[in-house]
C-alpha cells in the first residue's frame, strides 16, 4: 500500500514526526526554502505587476529531486512547514515545484510537536492560504527592491560590501540616534541627603536610613555641594519624631507567558544569550529532543509568535499541576487570560511547554546546559503566568526633623516592602530590565509608631551626576523595535545579526555601539531616504502587509504605491549624494596622514589617505578595530621545538601564540596550573560559537573548563581555589571563587592595577 508523504522544513523535526506517525508515513525535510529570487539579478519584473522570477536555490537541486521522487509514489502529500507566513510561502513553493495534483495535496500546520498535535493536524488538513503567501511575497519583493536598488548606491557613494534594508536600516538609525544623544549629553550635578536614625527608647536599637524629601515645606534644591552642606549644617541638633506611618497592601500580578520578543529579552537579561542563540535553542526545543525511553518529543510550542493566547486544555492541565505541586492558595479562582498587544497577528499560541509535567529537573539529563536553562525559563514563566498573585505590604514612614529655635524643618521618608504571600514568585521572578535603575531601597526600618521619638545620629550628603541614556543592548533593541511596530518576531534575530556582520555596529559587552561606518551610512540614508529609515513608515508598511494577509489589500498595489516614489527619490539621491570618505582617528605609520576605512576583496581594512603616494594598509579585526601588532610573549616556550620566546600574533579567532622558529601555534596560556590534573596549564580557547573560554592544555586527557577569566593571583581566601573576574555592565565588578561560594567586589580583592589589567584582558 502506498504511503503518505509529509514534508517539513527541518531534518530534526522530520525525525521526531516520523517516529510519531509511524510506518504508514514517509517524512522528508526541505531544509528550509527550496526556491527564492535569484542571487545575481533582481528577479522582479516591475513592468509586469512586480512578477517575481523564482529559481531553485543553489545546492538544493538534489533535495528537490528527492522530494519529487517521494511525491510521485505517495498516496497523499502533506505540506507541513512552520505555521507562519514564511512557512505558508514554503508550502506554496513546494506545491509549485513538485507539481502535485490538488486532490493529493494538503496543507497541515501544528504549533507543537506532540503525538496529539501531529495526528490532529493530519486529521484536519486544509488548502494553502494564498493571502498569507501573497503577504510573504510582498515582504520578500519589497525587501529585494529596497536592497537591490539602494545597496548599489551605497557601494558607489560609500564603499563596497554595504547593504540597506527596510528593517535593518531603521534598527541602525535607532542605535545611531541614541549614540548622538549620548554624545550630546551634558551631565549635571545634584545631591541627595540621607539621615541615619534610631529609636530614642533604646540605645541598642538598630540604626536605619531615611531620605530627605522636603525642606522648609518644599522639595529641597540640592544642585550644588554648598546647598547640600547648608541643609546638613542646619539639621545639626535637630529633634526627630515619627510624623506618620502608612501601610498598604498590593497585589503583584504575574507577567504573561512568553512571546518571541519577551523571550528574547528575558533570555538576554537572565541568561546572557544573544537573540540569535536564543532562537536557535528554542528551535531545537520545538523540533524535538530525545527523552530516553519516551523517544523524541517537541518540548515547547512554536517559538515565533506575538500572541499570549493559551489553549484551554493546556490551562486546565497547568491548573491541576499547580494545585498538586504548590497547593490551593497558589491557584487563582479563574483561568488567567492575557490581552493581545496592539497589532499582534495572534496566529499562534504563546510559547509554552507542550507537557507541563515535563519539569526542567525531570528532563535535565536529556538537555544540553543551554537547552536546560532556556527550557527552565520558559517552563517557569508559563507556570507563573497561571498562578496567584503575590501579596506585598509597603510600610512608609515619614520622620519630621525640627531644629530647636529655628523655622527649618526637614521631612525624611523611608519605605519598606515585605512579602506577605509569595504567590507566583515561588516559581519565577523576572530578571531586572536592562538599563533599569538599580534598586537603592533603604535599609529596613523597625516597626515604628506615630509620634515616637527618634534620635538623628548623622546626616550624610551624597553627590550624584545625571547619566546619559544607555546604549541599546540586543534585548532593549528588540523591545524598541517591538514597541514601534518595526518588523515581526521572525525578523529580530536576523536583523541584529546582519547589522553586526555589515560592520555598522560593534558589540561591546552587552551594548550595541554604532561604528563610524554605521554613523556615516545612517547619516546619508536619513538625508536622502527619510522614508526608508523612518520608524512610522516601516511600522505602517508592516500594518499594510497584515492587510494583505487578511485579503483586504492587493499585494501588487502595495508594491506599486511604494515603488514609484522610491525610484524618484533614488534618482535624486544618485545626483546629490557626494562620495563619502570615512576618516578614522588612526594615523599612518609611514607618513602620519589619517587612515581611511576602506573595503577590499577580504573585507574592511585601513588605508592611508595619501594613496597612491603612500600604500600603507592595516588589517582590521572582526570588530573593525586595528589588528594588534605581533609582540614577544616573554618567558613562553614553544611546546614543539622549545624555542623561546613565542610570538603573540592575531588570527581569525583573535590572538594566539606562534613560534617564530618552527611556525607552529598554540593557545595563549594564563600561567595558572590546572587544578584538576595538576599537569597542564589553563589556556585561552575559542568555542565553535566564537565565545572565549579557558581550559586545560592537556585536553582531551583533561577536560577542565572555565567560562570566566581566571586570575593568577590572589587565590580564594576561603578555600585557596582559583578566583574568576566577573565584570558587570552596571555596578561594581566582582570576583568569584571557581570552587566555593565566595564572592566579593573586585576593588576589595584586586589592586587597582590588576583590576584594570583583568578588564583589559577580558574585553581585548
XYZ file of C-alpha atoms in Angstrom, residues 366-677:
312
model
C 18.386 14.885 28.069
C 19.261 18.552 27.517
C 22.445 20.494 26.918
C 23.193 23.181 29.554
C 21.847 25.986 27.330
C 18.767 23.966 26.349
C 18.077 23.291 30.012
C 18.421 26.953 31.015
C 16.125 28.195 28.251
C 13.550 25.440 28.780
C 13.541 26.132 32.522
C 12.967 29.833 31.810
C 10.007 29.050 29.500
C 8.538 26.460 31.889
C 8.821 28.705 34.946
C 7.392 31.763 33.175
C 4.396 29.798 31.887
C 3.653 28.156 35.241
C 3.962 31.537 36.975
C 1.608 33.167 34.450
C -1.172 30.846 35.655
C -0.528 31.216 39.409
C -1.974 33.500 42.056
C -0.612 36.993 42.520
C 1.968 37.757 45.189
C 0.802 39.981 48.047
C 3.152 42.746 49.180
C 2.952 45.096 52.130
C 4.596 48.509 51.892
C 5.151 50.492 55.090
C 6.003 54.153 54.516
C 7.369 56.099 57.482
C 7.734 59.890 57.423
C 10.008 61.483 60.002
C 9.998 65.142 60.975
C 13.357 66.627 61.986
C 12.847 70.014 63.715
C 15.702 72.319 64.624
C 15.202 73.938 68.065
C 14.868 77.722 67.842
C 14.645 77.632 64.068
C 11.891 77.588 61.459
C 13.789 74.961 59.491
C 12.152 71.562 59.369
C 13.092 68.530 57.322
C 10.861 65.642 56.328
C 12.565 62.285 55.815
C 10.928 59.218 54.293
C 11.706 55.509 54.335
C 9.630 52.794 52.675
C 9.986 49.108 53.479
C 8.289 46.386 51.439
C 7.827 42.840 52.614
C 6.141 39.827 51.040
C 3.011 38.573 52.774
C 2.332 35.813 50.230
C 4.878 34.804 47.615
C 2.333 33.612 45.028
C 3.815 33.145 41.557
C 7.242 34.367 42.734
C 7.687 30.978 44.388
C 8.357 29.708 40.870
C 9.676 32.666 38.910
C 10.778 36.273 39.136
C 11.586 38.356 36.088
C 15.155 39.476 35.544
C 15.593 43.179 36.182
C 15.078 45.105 32.964
C 18.394 46.040 31.400
C 19.333 49.687 31.995
C 16.639 49.997 34.673
C 17.719 51.985 37.750
C 19.406 49.965 40.453
C 17.214 49.162 43.451
C 18.502 51.501 46.119
C 15.829 50.744 48.718
C 16.624 51.976 52.171
C 17.703 49.659 54.907
C 14.764 48.063 56.713
C 13.292 50.318 59.355
C 11.995 48.884 62.638
C 8.294 48.906 63.458
C 7.582 52.495 64.495
C 4.561 54.303 65.918
C 3.286 57.775 65.042
C 4.660 60.379 67.459
C 7.517 58.106 68.557
C 10.741 59.968 69.390
C 13.846 59.181 67.357
C 17.497 60.144 67.590
C 19.096 61.717 64.499
C 22.538 60.124 64.545
C 24.018 61.639 61.397
C 23.151 63.494 58.217
C 25.049 62.498 55.074
C 25.103 64.392 51.754
C 25.766 62.327 48.609
C 26.901 63.654 45.269
C 25.349 62.377 42.022
C 25.511 63.220 38.340
C 22.783 62.784 35.778
C 23.553 59.948 33.384
C 23.182 59.859 29.595
C 20.621 57.496 28.102
C 22.068 53.963 27.985
C 23.127 52.333 24.736
C 20.856 49.659 23.374
C 21.592 46.021 24.071
C 20.145 43.254 21.922
C 17.325 42.888 24.456
C 16.415 46.582 24.620
C 16.717 46.967 20.831
C 14.210 44.130 20.380
C 11.928 45.924 22.848
C 12.217 49.193 20.907
C 11.547 47.505 17.552
C 8.526 45.727 19.000
C 7.083 48.831 20.681
C 7.338 50.818 17.448
C 5.857 48.041 15.305
C 9.007 47.519 13.247
C 9.471 44.036 11.831
C 7.920 40.833 13.111
C 9.055 38.165 15.619
C 10.916 36.214 12.945
C 12.897 39.282 11.792
C 14.536 40.441 15.039
C 17.328 37.853 15.222
C 18.482 38.093 11.558
C 18.255 41.896 11.640
C 20.540 42.217 14.674
C 22.962 39.667 13.206
C 23.063 41.468 9.840
C 23.867 44.938 11.161
C 26.810 43.471 13.080
C 28.051 41.446 10.087
C 27.929 44.536 7.853
C 30.183 46.438 10.251
C 27.534 49.025 11.134
C 27.529 48.007 14.793
C 30.019 46.539 17.253
C 29.070 44.682 20.385
C 30.912 45.956 23.466
C 29.923 43.870 26.461
C 26.159 43.782 26.057
C 25.955 47.181 24.369
C 25.441 47.669 20.629
C 27.672 50.564 19.574
C 27.419 52.040 16.053
C 30.728 52.241 14.191
C 31.946 55.255 12.217
C 30.747 53.413 9.128
C 27.308 52.847 10.641
C 27.013 56.509 11.668
C 28.038 57.704 8.205
C 25.722 55.367 6.292
C 22.834 56.290 8.597
C 23.555 59.986 8.067
C 23.333 59.573 4.285
C 20.168 57.465 4.432
C 18.423 59.892 6.784
C 19.297 62.793 4.493
C 18.373 61.200 1.165
C 15.886 58.445 2.090
C 13.987 59.731 5.125
C 11.016 57.413 4.471
C 13.074 54.230 4.333
C 14.637 54.829 7.756
C 11.533 56.356 9.330
C 10.080 54.214 12.103
C 6.493 55.231 11.356
C 6.862 54.390 7.664
C 8.274 50.952 8.456
C 5.563 50.253 11.044
C 2.862 51.359 8.577
C 4.287 49.002 5.968
C 4.022 46.114 8.450
C 0.368 47.019 9.023
C -0.240 47.008 5.260
C 1.316 43.550 4.984
C -1.146 42.424 7.653
C -3.964 43.771 5.461
C -2.659 41.717 2.536
C -2.778 38.611 4.734
C -6.375 39.381 5.651
C -7.240 39.717 1.964
C -8.274 43.380 2.236
C -5.416 44.756 0.088
C -3.766 43.535 -3.111
C -0.029 42.889 -2.706
C 0.766 44.287 -6.143
C -0.948 47.585 -5.312
C 1.050 47.840 -2.077
C 4.278 47.484 -4.088
C 3.134 49.945 -6.760
C 2.312 52.611 -4.155
C 5.798 52.232 -2.700
C 7.927 51.777 -5.812
C 7.096 54.943 -7.790
C 8.089 57.485 -5.117
C 11.054 55.316 -4.093
C 12.576 55.332 -7.598
C 12.195 59.118 -7.874
C 13.951 59.550 -4.520
C 16.702 57.185 -5.681
C 17.363 59.253 -8.820
C 17.659 62.480 -6.818
C 19.964 60.825 -4.272
C 22.241 59.486 -7.018
C 22.687 63.028 -8.318
C 23.029 64.811 -4.986
C 24.883 62.327 -2.770
C 28.598 63.005 -2.712
C 31.308 60.387 -2.394
C 31.658 59.564 1.298
C 35.100 59.165 2.828
C 35.247 57.646 6.303
C 38.206 59.143 8.129
C 39.325 57.279 11.260
C 41.253 58.530 14.289
C 44.266 56.385 13.355
C 47.374 57.822 11.687
C 49.571 56.260 9.025
C 52.792 54.802 10.428
C 54.740 55.871 7.336
C 53.577 59.387 6.547
C 51.423 60.437 9.505
C 48.307 61.155 7.448
C 44.862 59.934 8.641
C 43.862 56.392 7.786
C 40.608 55.781 5.934
C 38.160 52.924 6.358
C 38.267 51.090 3.031
C 36.839 47.890 1.571
C 38.676 45.171 -0.335
C 38.118 41.606 -1.517
C 38.740 40.356 2.035
C 36.544 42.947 3.765
C 37.257 46.218 5.553
C 40.781 47.477 6.153
C 42.569 50.725 6.980
C 44.283 52.518 4.124
C 46.338 55.703 4.021
C 44.546 58.848 2.835
C 47.731 59.626 0.897
C 47.160 56.742 -1.542
C 48.573 56.213 -4.186
C 51.667 58.103 -2.948
C 51.524 56.077 0.282
C 50.289 52.482 0.041
C 50.269 51.699 3.768
C 47.391 49.435 4.902
C 46.470 47.746 8.153
C 44.165 44.793 8.798
C 41.022 45.159 10.923
C 39.595 42.668 13.399
C 36.069 41.311 13.121
C 35.051 44.201 15.400
C 36.531 46.684 12.909
C 39.396 47.551 15.231
C 43.065 47.609 14.134
C 44.745 44.239 14.488
C 47.338 44.458 17.305
C 50.970 44.105 16.232
C 52.892 40.905 16.827
C 54.847 41.041 20.085
C 57.043 38.614 22.034
C 55.475 36.502 24.785
C 58.297 36.740 27.311
C 59.014 33.514 29.176
C 56.734 31.354 26.988
C 58.405 28.332 25.387
C 57.188 26.502 22.264
C 55.644 23.115 23.068
C 57.006 21.666 19.807
C 60.613 22.872 19.452
C 61.224 24.552 22.860
C 62.068 27.882 21.209
C 61.691 30.914 23.481
C 60.019 33.373 23.351
C 56.847 32.667 21.377
C 55.169 35.480 19.436
C 51.685 36.786 20.249
C 50.002 37.220 16.878
C 46.469 37.786 15.611
C 44.356 35.329 13.640
C 40.790 34.729 12.562
C 39.628 33.996 16.102
C 41.750 36.530 17.950
C 45.213 36.382 19.493
C 47.240 33.194 19.736
C 50.863 32.114 20.194
C 53.046 31.324 17.189
C 56.596 30.027 17.213
C 58.984 32.125 15.062
C 61.329 29.104 14.765
C 59.111 26.144 13.737
C 55.989 28.113 12.738
C 53.624 26.039 14.867
C 50.972 27.645 17.061
C 49.414 27.084 20.473
C 46.752 28.854 22.608
C 47.670 31.680 24.974
C 48.427 30.439 28.487
C 47.219 32.173 31.614
C 50.169 30.749 33.554
C 47.778 29.060 36.000
C 48.248 25.379 36.803
C 45.220 23.201 36.057
C 43.558 22.413 39.418
C 42.103 19.145 38.087
C 45.080 17.242 36.619
